[in-house]
Amino acid sequence: MNARDPHERPLLIGVSSRIYTPGTAGINVSGIWTKNLHYLEQSVAHWVLSGHAMAVMIPAVTKDSIVTRSDLDLDDYAHTLDGLLLQGGNDVAPETYGETPLHPDWAGDRVRDRYEIELIDAFVRAGKPVFGICRGLQLLNVMFGGTLLQDIATQRPASRAHRDGSTFERHFHGIELVPHSRLAQLYPGVRNATVNSIHHQAIKDLAPGFVVEACCPDDGMIEAVRRNGPSYVAAVQWHPEFHVPGDPDNFNDAPLLSDFLRAARETRAARAA
Amino acid sequence: MGERLKIGISACFFHADAQRPIFTGKTLQYIEQSVAHWVASQGALPVMVPSPLGDTSRGTVGFDDYAAWLDGLVLMGGSDMWPGHYGEEPLKPQWNGDRIRDEYETALARAFIGRAKPVFGVCRGLQVLNVAFGGTLLQDISLLQPQSLTHRSAELYDRHFHAVEFVPHSRLAQLYPGTERVIVNSVHHQGINRLASDFVVEARCPDDQVIEAVRWRGPSYVAAVQWHPEFHKPAEQGVIDDAPILKDFLDAALTARAR
């Protein structure tokens, strides 16, 4: 791998928005919030910055928008930016993979699904890399034809806990890298690792054309995936941005980020050529 | 106009809060959808510029990298400034403001100004720019200038309006030929006290002379309004059509890019 030139312009990575709609559960801050908000959790931006890339958040266009698609065309973001990072967040709506919610709490966020699916589609068509975190893994799996478990604890009661409301990002479990996968190649000599785990949904049926790159050895839950195909599409079920850098108990996500950014740099170089 | 103009929007903060049921201990950065859509309404591409500062800060990418890449900056509305940034003590604890956001937005604005790229301020953005250039603020208009008009109504929020008058021959007045007075929304309890020395006033509230629009006399575009253009519904009776203001800002961005 080529060493990065510190003088080159940083890569431009778009981060999808979390969307707060007034009157819904969500950020639940004090005060009256009458406006639609688009937000990110700051460490996700800082994680991107750690790889000498600039993070910017891409605003959403929703059904009550005053602007039209022609004003805010997501293809223009795919054209301008070098890669897309999908943040974690709300559940994917079961309707997006042909199911109905088994419980009202699992109705998910269709507005965000539609926005992010359009965004992913734009980046994939432009040949730009897409990396998914947690919900991002689930949405990528759904978008390319897979399905989700609406609630691991209900539908796979024998599974280990994948979310702990009291410890949040300090809840960890082991993962096993699939030998010879791209992910395993990024971590030579590593077979088992420890990651945080903050999700109650997971992949049920893997999307056609996807390969599993890591699993939870306790219950076989899928923890990392990659799409076979001309462009880079990969995702992890954990939250790399919450791992504390330098903490020996935390997975070192830097090689993962470098690989995503390398793909972004290659597509930029290919366009410039 | 070729490739779309790329306009950065500064972030608002929900600081880490142990009382919050979710994202406990996490800092969230957000924009209001309406600001992004207002910027997009004339074909520019808006993005939120996250603050590179904070307890999870990593890497070497900074404000100047954003200023180098983007064509212009919008400072959006939100919380008060910390009075310490203009040499005062908070008169009440609820007016402590958001010192972290002040420092982030001031550094971001300076990076854009340093590259002669346009900066436009909305509400708090006007106040941040005035302070960054050496001015001061009224910590609370109704306390410090009790004869003033009401500039914020908790019940009416963005449906609270008053008149503003353009300063004749100002750039703002030139954008609205034949118009001297318009109606704007008003969602602020602070305002400019001492104007920054290199600023000119372009609009005032005729009832109490509160400053409603300013512009820098320097070599690049720095301008701001005390109202919220993004909340105005186009074609509402008497309410200003903000499109010429946005167009003027985007034209400045285009000119800066062409240099």
Coordinates of C-alpha atoms in Angstrom, one line a residue:
Chain A
M1 CA 0.0 0.0 0.0
N2 CA 1.3 3.4 -0.9
A3 CA 2.1 5.8 2.0
R4 CA -0.3 8.7 2.1
D5 CA 1.1 12.1 1.0
P6 CA 0.4 14.4 3.9
H7 CA 0.1 17.3 1.5
E8 CA -2.7 15.8 -0.7
R9 CA -6.2 17.1 -0.3
P10 CA -8.0 15.0 2.3
L11 CA -10.6 12.5 1.0
L12 CA -14.2 13.7 1.2
I13 CA -16.5 11.3 3.0
G14 CA -20.2 11.9 3.2
V15 CA -21.9 10.7 6.4
S16 CA -25.6 10.0 6.2
S17 CA -27.9 11.9 8.6
R18 CA -29.8 10.6 11.5
I19 CA -33.2 12.2 11.2
Y20 CA -35.2 13.6 14.1
T21 CA -38.9 14.3 13.2
P22 CA -40.9 16.3 15.7
G23 CA -43.4 14.3 17.7
T24 CA -41.4 11.0 17.4
A25 CA -39.2 9.3 19.9
G26 CA -35.6 10.0 19.2
I27 CA -33.1 12.4 20.7
N28 CA -35.7 13.3 23.3
V29 CA -33.9 16.4 24.6
S30 CA -35.6 18.9 26.9
G31 CA -37.3 21.8 25.2
I32 CA -39.8 21.9 22.4
W33 CA -38.4 20.9 19.1
T34 CA -40.7 21.8 16.3
K35 CA -38.2 21.3 13.5
N36 CA -36.8 18.4 11.5
L37 CA -33.2 17.9 12.5
H38 CA -30.4 16.0 10.8
Y39 CA -27.7 14.9 13.1
L40 CA -24.7 12.8 13.8
E41 CA -22.9 11.5 16.9
Q42 CA -19.6 13.4 16.9
S43 CA -17.3 10.5 17.3
V44 CA -18.4 9.1 14.0
A45 CA -17.1 12.3 12.3
H46 CA -13.9 12.1 14.4
W47 CA -13.3 8.5 13.3
V48 CA -13.4 9.6 9.7
L49 CA -11.1 12.5 10.4
S50 CA -8.6 10.1 12.1
G51 CA -7.9 8.7 8.6
H52 CA -7.0 12.1 7.1
A53 CA -10.4 12.3 5.5
M54 CA -12.9 15.2 5.8
A55 CA -16.3 14.1 7.1
V56 CA -19.4 16.1 6.0
M57 CA -22.9 15.2 6.8
I58 CA -25.3 14.9 3.9
P59 CA -28.8 16.5 4.6
A60 CA -31.9 14.4 3.9
V61 CA -34.7 15.3 1.6
T62 CA -38.0 14.1 3.1
K63 CA -41.6 14.1 1.9
D64 CA -42.4 17.5 3.5
S65 CA -39.3 19.2 2.0
I66 CA -39.7 22.6 0.5
V67 CA -37.0 21.7 -2.0
T68 CA -37.4 19.1 -4.8
R69 CA -35.2 16.3 -6.0
S70 CA -33.8 18.6 -8.7
D71 CA -32.7 21.1 -6.0
L72 CA -31.0 18.5 -3.8
D73 CA -30.0 15.6 -6.0
L74 CA -28.3 12.9 -4.1
D75 CA -26.4 12.0 -7.3
D76 CA -24.6 15.3 -7.0
Y77 CA -23.3 14.2 -3.6
A78 CA -22.1 10.9 -5.0
H79 CA -20.4 12.8 -7.8
T80 CA -18.7 15.3 -5.5
L81 CA -17.7 13.1 -2.6
D82 CA -15.3 10.2 -2.5
G83 CA -17.2 7.8 -0.3
L84 CA -20.2 7.2 1.9
L85 CA -20.4 6.2 5.5
L86 CA -23.7 5.0 6.9
Q87 CA -24.2 5.9 10.6
G88 CA -25.9 3.6 13.1
G89 CA -29.4 4.5 14.4
N90 CA -33.0 3.5 14.2
D91 CA -34.2 0.1 13.0
V92 CA -34.8 -0.5 9.4
A93 CA -38.6 -0.6 8.8
P94 CA -39.7 -4.3 8.3
E95 CA -41.8 -3.2 5.2
T96 CA -38.5 -2.4 3.5
Y97 CA -37.7 -6.2 3.5
G98 CA -41.3 -7.4 2.9
E99 CA -42.4 -8.0 6.5
T100 CA -44.7 -6.2 9.0
P101 CA -43.5 -5.2 12.4
L102 CA -43.9 -7.9 15.0
H103 CA -44.1 -5.3 17.7
P104 CA -44.9 -1.6 17.5
D105 CA -41.5 -0.7 18.9
W106 CA -39.9 -2.3 15.9
A107 CA -41.7 -0.2 13.2
G108 CA -38.3 1.3 12.3
D109 CA -37.7 4.5 10.3
R110 CA -39.0 4.4 6.8
V111 CA -38.1 8.0 6.1
R112 CA -34.5 7.4 6.8
D113 CA -34.6 4.0 4.9
R114 CA -35.8 5.8 1.7
Y115 CA -33.2 8.6 2.0
E116 CA -30.3 6.2 2.7
I117 CA -31.3 3.7 0.0
E118 CA -31.3 6.5 -2.5
L119 CA -28.0 7.7 -1.2
I120 CA -26.4 4.2 -1.3
D121 CA -27.8 3.7 -4.8
A122 CA -26.2 7.0 -6.0
F123 CA -22.8 6.1 -4.6
V124 CA -22.8 2.5 -5.8
R125 CA -23.8 3.7 -9.3
A126 CA -21.0 6.2 -9.2
G127 CA -18.6 3.4 -8.3
K128 CA -17.8 5.1 -4.9
P129 CA -17.2 3.0 -1.8
V130 CA -19.9 2.6 0.9
F131 CA -19.2 1.6 4.5
G132 CA -22.0 0.7 6.9
I133 CA -22.0 0.8 10.7
C134 CA -24.6 -1.2 12.7
R135 CA -27.9 -0.1 11.1
G136 CA -25.8 0.6 8.0
L137 CA -24.9 -3.1 7.8
Q138 CA -28.6 -4.0 8.1
L139 CA -29.8 -1.5 5.6
L140 CA -27.2 -2.6 3.0
N141 CA -28.2 -6.2 3.5
V142 CA -31.9 -5.3 3.0
M143 CA -31.2 -3.1 0.0
F144 CA -29.4 -5.8 -1.8
G145 CA -32.1 -8.4 -1.1
G146 CA -31.5 -9.8 2.4
T147 CA -33.8 -9.8 5.4
L148 CA -33.4 -9.0 9.1
L149 CA -34.3 -10.5 12.5
Q150 CA -36.7 -7.9 13.9
D151 CA -35.5 -8.7 17.4
I152 CA -32.7 -11.2 18.2
A153 CA -33.9 -12.0 21.7
T154 CA -37.5 -12.8 20.5
Q155 CA -36.6 -14.7 17.3
R156 CA -33.4 -16.4 18.4
P157 CA -33.9 -16.8 22.1
A158 CA -30.8 -19.0 22.4
S159 CA -28.6 -16.2 21.3
R160 CA -26.3 -14.3 23.5
A161 CA -27.1 -10.7 24.5
H162 CA -26.2 -8.2 21.7
R163 CA -27.3 -5.1 23.5
D164 CA -27.2 -4.1 27.1
G165 CA -29.1 -0.9 27.9
S166 CA -27.1 -0.2 31.0
T167 CA -23.6 -0.5 29.5
F168 CA -24.4 0.7 26.0
E169 CA -21.1 0.9 24.1
R170 CA -19.2 -0.7 26.9
H171 CA -21.0 -4.0 26.1
F172 CA -18.6 -6.4 24.3
H173 CA -18.4 -9.8 22.9
G174 CA -16.1 -11.9 20.8
I175 CA -16.0 -12.2 17.0
E176 CA -14.3 -14.6 14.7
L177 CA -12.9 -13.5 11.4
V178 CA -13.7 -15.7 8.4
P179 CA -10.3 -17.1 7.2
H180 CA -9.1 -15.7 3.8
S181 CA -11.8 -13.0 3.8
R182 CA -10.7 -9.4 3.0
L183 CA -11.3 -8.5 6.6
A184 CA -9.1 -11.4 7.8
Q185 CA -6.4 -10.2 5.3
L186 CA -6.5 -6.7 7.0
Y187 CA -5.7 -8.4 10.3
P188 CA -2.9 -10.9 9.6
G189 CA -2.6 -13.5 12.3
V190 CA -5.8 -12.4 14.0
R191 CA -8.6 -14.9 14.2
N192 CA -10.6 -13.7 17.2
A193 CA -11.3 -10.2 18.4
T194 CA -13.5 -8.3 20.8
V195 CA -16.0 -5.6 19.6
N196 CA -18.7 -3.5 21.1
S197 CA -22.3 -4.6 20.5
I198 CA -25.3 -2.3 20.6
H199 CA -28.0 -3.8 18.4
H200 CA -31.1 -5.9 18.9
Q201 CA -31.6 -6.7 15.2
A202 CA -29.3 -8.6 12.9
I203 CA -29.1 -10.3 9.5
K204 CA -31.5 -13.2 9.0
D205 CA -31.1 -14.0 5.3
L206 CA -27.8 -12.7 3.8
A207 CA -28.3 -10.7 0.6
P208 CA -27.3 -12.5 -2.6
G209 CA -23.8 -11.5 -3.6
F210 CA -22.7 -10.8 0.0
V211 CA -20.1 -12.7 1.8
V212 CA -19.8 -13.0 5.6
E213 CA -16.5 -11.8 7.0
A214 CA -17.0 -12.2 10.7
C215 CA -19.4 -13.9 13.0
C216 CA -20.1 -14.1 16.7
P217 CA -18.7 -17.5 17.8
D218 CA -21.3 -17.9 20.6
D219 CA -24.4 -17.8 18.3
G220 CA -23.3 -17.4 14.7
M221 CA -24.7 -13.9 14.3
I222 CA -23.3 -12.1 11.3
E223 CA -20.9 -9.3 12.4
A224 CA -19.3 -8.2 9.2
V225 CA -20.2 -8.5 5.5
R226 CA -18.9 -7.4 2.1
R227 CA -20.5 -7.3 -1.3
N228 CA -18.9 -9.1 -4.2
G229 CA -18.8 -6.6 -7.0
P230 CA -17.0 -4.0 -8.8
S231 CA -17.2 -1.4 -6.1
Y232 CA -16.4 -1.4 -2.4
V233 CA -19.5 -2.1 -0.2
A234 CA -18.7 -3.4 3.3
A235 CA -20.2 -3.1 6.7
V236 CA -19.8 -4.1 10.4
Q237 CA -22.4 -4.7 13.0
W238 CA -20.3 -3.0 15.7
H239 CA -19.5 0.7 16.2
P240 CA -15.9 1.4 15.3
E241 CA -16.3 5.1 16.4
F242 CA -17.0 4.0 20.0
H243 CA -13.9 1.9 20.4
V244 CA -11.3 3.7 22.4
P245 CA -8.1 4.1 20.4
G246 CA -5.2 2.5 22.2
D247 CA -7.3 0.5 24.6
P248 CA -6.0 -3.0 24.3
D249 CA -9.4 -4.4 25.0
N250 CA -10.9 -2.7 22.0
F251 CA -10.7 -3.9 18.4
N252 CA -8.3 -1.7 16.4
D253 CA -10.5 -0.4 13.6
A254 CA -7.8 1.6 11.9
P255 CA -7.0 -1.0 9.2
L256 CA -10.7 -1.2 8.4
L257 CA -10.9 2.6 8.0
S258 CA -7.7 2.6 5.9
D259 CA -9.1 -0.1 3.6
F260 CA -12.3 1.9 3.0
L261 CA -10.3 5.1 2.4
R262 CA -7.9 3.3 0.1
A263 CA -10.9 2.3 -2.0
A264 CA -12.1 6.0 -2.0
R265 CA -8.6 7.1 -3.0
E266 CA -8.5 4.6 -5.9
T267 CA -11.8 5.7 -7.3
R268 CA -10.7 9.4 -7.1
A269 CA -7.4 8.5 -8.8
A270 CA -9.3 6.6 -11.5
R271 CA -11.6 9.5 -12.2
A272 CA -8.6 11.9 -12.3
A273 CA -6.7 9.7 -14.7
Chain B
M1 CA -23.2 27.2 -13.6
G2 CA -21.1 24.1 -14.0
E3 CA -20.5 22.0 -10.9
R4 CA -22.8 23.0 -8.0
L5 CA -21.5 25.3 -5.3
K6 CA -20.6 23.4 -2.2
I7 CA -21.8 25.3 0.9
G8 CA -20.9 24.3 4.4
I9 CA -23.4 24.7 7.3
S10 CA -22.1 25.0 10.8
A11 CA -23.4 22.5 13.3
C12 CA -25.4 23.0 16.5
F13 CA -24.6 20.9 19.5
F14 CA -26.4 18.7 21.9
H15 CA -23.6 18.4 24.4
A16 CA -23.1 15.2 26.3
D17 CA -25.8 14.9 28.9
A18 CA -25.8 12.3 31.7
Q19 CA -29.6 12.9 32.1
R20 CA -30.5 12.1 28.5
P21 CA -32.0 8.7 28.2
I22 CA -30.2 7.9 25.0
F23 CA -26.8 9.0 23.7
T24 CA -25.9 9.5 27.3
G25 CA -22.4 10.9 27.4
K26 CA -22.3 11.5 23.7
T27 CA -22.2 14.8 21.9
L28 CA -24.5 15.2 18.9
Q29 CA -24.1 17.7 16.2
Y30 CA -27.0 18.7 14.1
I31 CA -28.5 21.1 11.6
E32 CA -32.1 22.0 10.9
Q33 CA -33.4 20.5 7.7
S34 CA -34.9 23.9 6.7
V35 CA -31.4 25.5 6.6
A36 CA -30.1 22.8 4.3
H37 CA -33.1 23.1 2.1
W38 CA -32.9 26.9 1.9
V39 CA -29.3 26.7 0.7
A40 CA -30.3 24.0 -1.8
S41 CA -33.2 26.0 -3.1
Q42 CA -31.0 27.8 -5.6
G43 CA -29.0 24.8 -6.7
A44 CA -26.1 24.8 -4.2
L45 CA -25.1 21.5 -2.5
P46 CA -25.3 21.9 1.3
V47 CA -23.3 19.8 3.8
M48 CA -22.9 20.0 7.6
V49 CA -19.3 20.7 8.7
P50 CA -18.8 18.7 11.9
S51 CA -16.6 20.2 14.5
P52 CA -13.2 18.5 14.5
L53 CA -12.8 19.5 18.2
G54 CA -14.0 17.7 21.3
D55 CA -13.1 14.9 23.6
T56 CA -13.1 12.3 20.8
S57 CA -11.0 14.4 18.4
R58 CA -8.5 12.6 16.3
G59 CA -6.4 13.2 13.3
T60 CA -5.0 16.3 11.6
V61 CA -7.9 17.4 9.3
G62 CA -9.0 20.9 10.5
F63 CA -11.0 24.0 9.7
D64 CA -8.8 25.1 6.9
D65 CA -9.2 21.8 5.0
Y66 CA -13.0 22.5 5.0
A67 CA -12.5 26.1 3.9
A68 CA -10.2 25.0 1.1
W69 CA -12.7 22.6 -0.3
L70 CA -16.1 24.3 0.2
D71 CA -17.2 27.4 -1.6
G72 CA -18.9 29.3 1.2
L73 CA -20.2 29.0 4.8
V74 CA -23.5 29.5 6.5
L75 CA -23.5 30.0 10.2
M76 CA -26.9 28.8 11.5
G77 CA -29.0 30.0 14.4
G78 CA -29.2 28.5 17.8
S79 CA -28.0 29.0 21.3
D80 CA -26.5 32.2 22.8
M81 CA -22.8 33.1 22.7
W82 CA -20.8 32.8 25.9
P83 CA -20.6 36.5 27.2
G84 CA -16.9 35.9 28.0
H85 CA -16.2 36.0 24.3
Y86 CA -17.1 39.7 24.4
G87 CA -15.6 40.5 27.7
E88 CA -18.7 40.2 29.9
E89 CA -19.9 37.9 32.7
P90 CA -23.2 36.2 32.2
L91 CA -26.0 38.3 33.8
K92 CA -28.0 35.1 34.4
P93 CA -27.0 31.5 34.4
Q94 CA -29.4 30.8 31.5
W95 CA -27.4 33.2 29.4
N96 CA -24.1 31.3 29.7
G97 CA -24.4 30.4 26.1
D98 CA -22.5 27.7 24.2
R99 CA -18.8 28.4 24.5
I100 CA -17.7 25.3 22.6
R101 CA -19.9 26.2 19.6
D102 CA -18.6 29.8 19.7
E103 CA -15.0 28.6 19.4
Y104 CA -15.8 26.1 16.7
E105 CA -17.8 28.6 14.6
T106 CA -15.4 31.4 15.1
A107 CA -12.5 29.2 13.9
L108 CA -14.5 28.0 11.0
A109 CA -15.6 31.5 9.9
R110 CA -12.0 32.7 10.2
A111 CA -10.8 29.9 8.0
F112 CA -13.3 30.9 5.3
I113 CA -12.5 34.6 5.6
G114 CA -8.8 33.8 5.4
R115 CA -9.4 32.2 2.0
A116 CA -11.7 35.1 1.0
K117 CA -14.7 32.8 0.8
P118 CA -18.1 34.1 1.6
V119 CA -19.7 33.7 5.1
F120 CA -23.4 34.3 5.7
G121 CA -24.8 34.4 9.3
V122 CA -28.3 33.6 10.4
C123 CA -29.5 35.0 13.8
R124 CA -26.9 33.6 16.2
G125 CA -24.6 33.7 13.1
L126 CA -24.9 37.5 12.9
Q127 CA -24.0 37.7 16.6
V128 CA -21.0 35.3 16.3
L129 CA -19.7 37.4 13.3
N130 CA -20.2 40.7 15.2
V131 CA -18.2 39.3 18.2
A132 CA -15.5 37.7 16.0
F133 CA -14.9 41.1 14.5
G134 CA -14.7 42.9 17.9
G135 CA -18.3 43.9 18.6
T136 CA -20.5 43.1 21.7
L137 CA -24.0 41.8 22.3
L138 CA -26.9 42.6 24.5
Q139 CA -27.3 39.6 26.7
D140 CA -31.1 40.1 26.8
I141 CA -32.8 42.8 24.8
S142 CA -35.9 43.0 27.1
L143 CA -33.8 43.4 30.3
L144 CA -31.2 45.8 28.9
Q145 CA -33.4 47.8 26.5
P146 CA -36.9 47.4 28.1
Q147 CA -38.5 49.9 25.8
S148 CA -37.8 47.6 22.9
L149 CA -40.2 45.7 20.8
T150 CA -40.6 42.0 21.6
H151 CA -38.1 40.1 19.5
R152 CA -38.9 36.6 20.6
S153 CA -42.3 35.1 21.5
A154 CA -42.1 31.6 23.0
E155 CA -45.7 30.9 21.9
L156 CA -45.4 32.1 18.3
Y157 CA -41.8 31.1 17.8
D158 CA -41.1 31.5 14.1
R159 CA -44.6 32.9 13.5
H160 CA -43.6 36.1 15.4
F161 CA -42.9 39.0 12.9
H162 CA -42.0 42.6 12.9
A163 CA -40.9 45.2 10.4
V164 CA -37.4 46.0 9.3
E165 CA -36.2 49.0 7.3
F166 CA -33.3 48.8 4.9
V167 CA -30.5 51.4 5.3
P168 CA -30.7 53.4 2.0
H169 CA -27.9 52.7 -0.5
S170 CA -26.7 49.7 1.4
R171 CA -25.9 46.5 -0.5
L172 CA -29.0 44.9 1.1
A173 CA -31.2 47.8 -0.1
Q174 CA -29.8 47.5 -3.6
L175 CA -30.9 43.9 -3.6
Y176 CA -34.5 45.1 -3.1
P177 CA -35.0 48.0 -5.5
G178 CA -37.9 50.2 -4.6
T179 CA -38.4 48.5 -1.2
E180 CA -37.7 50.3 2.0
R181 CA -39.5 48.2 4.6
V182 CA -40.3 44.5 4.9
I183 CA -41.6 42.1 7.4
V184 CA -39.3 39.4 8.9
N185 CA -39.6 36.7 11.6
S186 CA -37.9 37.3 14.9
V187 CA -36.8 34.5 17.1
H188 CA -34.0 36.1 19.2
H189 CA -33.6 37.6 22.7
Q190 CA -30.1 38.9 22.2
G191 CA -28.9 41.5 19.7
I192 CA -25.9 43.6 18.7
N193 CA -24.9 46.1 21.4
R194 CA -21.6 47.6 20.0
L195 CA -21.2 47.0 16.3
A196 CA -17.9 45.6 15.1
S197 CA -15.8 48.5 13.9
D198 CA -15.5 47.2 10.3
F199 CA -19.2 46.4 10.0
V200 CA -22.0 48.5 8.5
V201 CA -25.6 48.3 9.5
E202 CA -27.9 47.4 6.5
A203 CA -31.3 47.1 8.3
R204 CA -32.9 48.0 11.6
C205 CA -36.1 47.4 13.3
P206 CA -37.9 50.8 13.0
D207 CA -39.7 50.5 16.3
D208 CA -36.5 50.3 18.5
Q209 CA -33.5 50.6 16.1
V210 CA -32.3 47.0 16.9
I211 CA -29.8 46.0 14.3
E212 CA -31.3 43.4 11.9
A213 CA -28.7 43.1 9.1
V214 CA -24.9 43.8 8.9
R215 CA -22.1 43.5 6.4
W216 CA -18.3 43.6 6.7
R217 CA -16.5 46.4 4.9
G218 CA -13.5 44.1 4.2
P219 CA -12.4 42.6 0.9
S220 CA -14.6 39.4 1.0
Y221 CA -18.3 38.7 1.5
V222 CA -19.3 38.6 5.2
A223 CA -22.9 39.4 5.8
A224 CA -25.6 38.4 8.3
V225 CA -29.3 38.9 9.2
Q226 CA -30.9 38.7 12.6
W227 CA -34.0 36.9 11.2
H228 CA -34.3 33.3 9.9
P229 CA -34.7 33.2 6.1
E230 CA -35.1 29.4 6.2
F231 CA -38.4 29.7 8.1
H232 CA -40.0 32.2 5.8
K233 CA -42.6 30.7 3.5
P234 CA -42.2 32.2 0.1
A235 CA -45.0 34.5 -1.2
E236 CA -46.4 35.2 2.3
Q237 CA -48.0 38.6 2.4
G238 CA -45.5 41.3 3.3
V239 CA -42.8 38.9 4.4
I240 CA -39.4 39.4 2.8
D241 CA -38.5 37.1 -0.1
D242 CA -35.0 36.0 0.9
A243 CA -34.1 34.7 -2.5
P244 CA -32.1 37.8 -3.5
I245 CA -30.0 37.5 -0.3
L246 CA -29.2 33.9 -1.0
K247 CA -28.5 34.6 -4.6
D248 CA -26.1 37.4 -3.6
F249 CA -24.3 35.1 -1.2
L250 CA -24.0 32.3 -3.8
D251 CA -22.9 34.8 -6.5
A252 CA -20.1 35.8 -4.1
A253 CA -19.2 32.1 -3.7
L254 CA -19.1 31.7 -7.5
T255 CA -16.8 34.7 -7.8
A256 CA -14.5 33.3 -5.1
R257 CA -14.4 30.0 -6.8
A258 CA -13.5 31.6 -10.1
R259 CA -10.5 33.3 -8.6

